[in-house]
Amino acid sequence: MLESDRLDVFAAQTENVRALEQAWKHINKTINAAYSSGDNSTAEIHTKLLTQVYCAFAEAVFSKVIHTPDGLTLDEIAQVKSKGKKNIVEAWKKCAELSLRKVQGKSSGHVANTRQKIESLIDRYIYDPSLLRNKIAHGQWKVALNSHNTKVNSTLTNRLQTITVVDLYRHKEAFQSLFRIVEDIIESPNKAHHRDYWGHISQFEESQLKMSIWTVENKVSALKAKKERAKLAKTKTRQSTLTK
């Protein structure tokens, strides 16, 4: 890879990230409309699609981040990509490891603690969704098989059948914190990282605490109530027009 290639990939993935954000919004609207109309089947189907979009979004963001101009060296990018050929989770971890080598001016334990925190976020918000994405992409829409396709994988089957749009909201919100932390380290290891790291962690913890009480049942109830209010408001407007 040449430096010009890095810039081309960065620009391309910036566009892809933007397109996937739009895809997320579009599918989410379809899910909301389905739930508000009581069409749970359509909502569940599109939740599977949203899982796919979430994982594609995460991969596009990752590619964009590692190709950031003036960030990782071309050799370091190659090392990350080598890990990514086998496992996207290991690629993320390699990226964090290489990036953190450039962090200076903090306590001796800061880098180790930061790496541990980043890896815990990667394990939770990259590993599980990527497993589900792979199963869905290989036709295991409802029942998951093991890696050799010789037996049913009960654990992944349960995850496939119980994942909700609310779970994906939590994952995407957490992922935003993860990639901003990594992005800061790559772009500005000794300025933005030092300045904003704890802010990202606090935002992550606050948002996850807030979202921990969200349920798909509450979401459905709120959507149906909103639809009823809109219908009532429309009826009142029509009646007011007729009486004039």
Tab-separated table of C-alpha atoms in Angstrom, residues 16-34 46 49-54 57 165 168-169 172 176 219 223:
chain	number	residue	atom	x	y	z
A	16	ASN	CA	-19.443	4.082	3.220
A	17	VAL	CA	-19.879	5.019	6.872
A	18	ARG	CA	-22.206	7.839	5.845
A	19	ALA	CA	-24.246	5.482	3.633
A	20	LEU	CA	-24.526	2.874	6.397
A	21	GLU	CA	-25.726	5.534	8.845
A	22	GLN	CA	-28.498	6.304	6.362
A	23	ALA	CA	-29.298	2.605	6.008
A	24	TRP	CA	-29.540	2.315	9.803
A	25	LYS	CA	-31.982	5.240	9.965
A	26	HIS	CA	-34.100	3.850	7.123
A	27	ILE	CA	-34.378	0.341	8.592
A	28	ASN	CA	-35.018	1.745	12.052
A	29	LYS	CA	-37.934	3.764	10.676
A	30	THR	CA	-39.346	0.593	9.100
A	31	ILE	CA	-39.061	-1.220	12.443
A	32	ASN	CA	-40.800	1.636	14.267
A	33	ALA	CA	-43.617	1.715	11.709
A	34	ALA	CA	-44.046	-2.053	11.953
A	46	HIS	CA	-35.842	-5.941	9.844
A	49	LEU	CA	-31.242	-6.736	8.775
A	50	LEU	CA	-30.306	-4.019	11.255
A	51	THR	CA	-27.878	-6.463	12.878
A	52	GLN	CA	-26.209	-6.848	9.499
A	53	VAL	CA	-26.050	-3.089	8.997
A	54	TYR	CA	-24.621	-2.553	12.486
A	57	PHE	CA	-21.056	-0.058	9.958
A	165	VAL	CA	-33.694	-3.494	18.234
A	168	LEU	CA	-28.734	-2.965	18.878
A	169	TYR	CA	-29.289	0.588	20.119
A	172	LYS	CA	-24.277	1.069	18.598
A	176	GLN	CA	-19.565	5.118	19.268
A	219	LYS	CA	-40.650	0.856	22.916
A	223	LEU	CA	-44.747	3.906	19.458
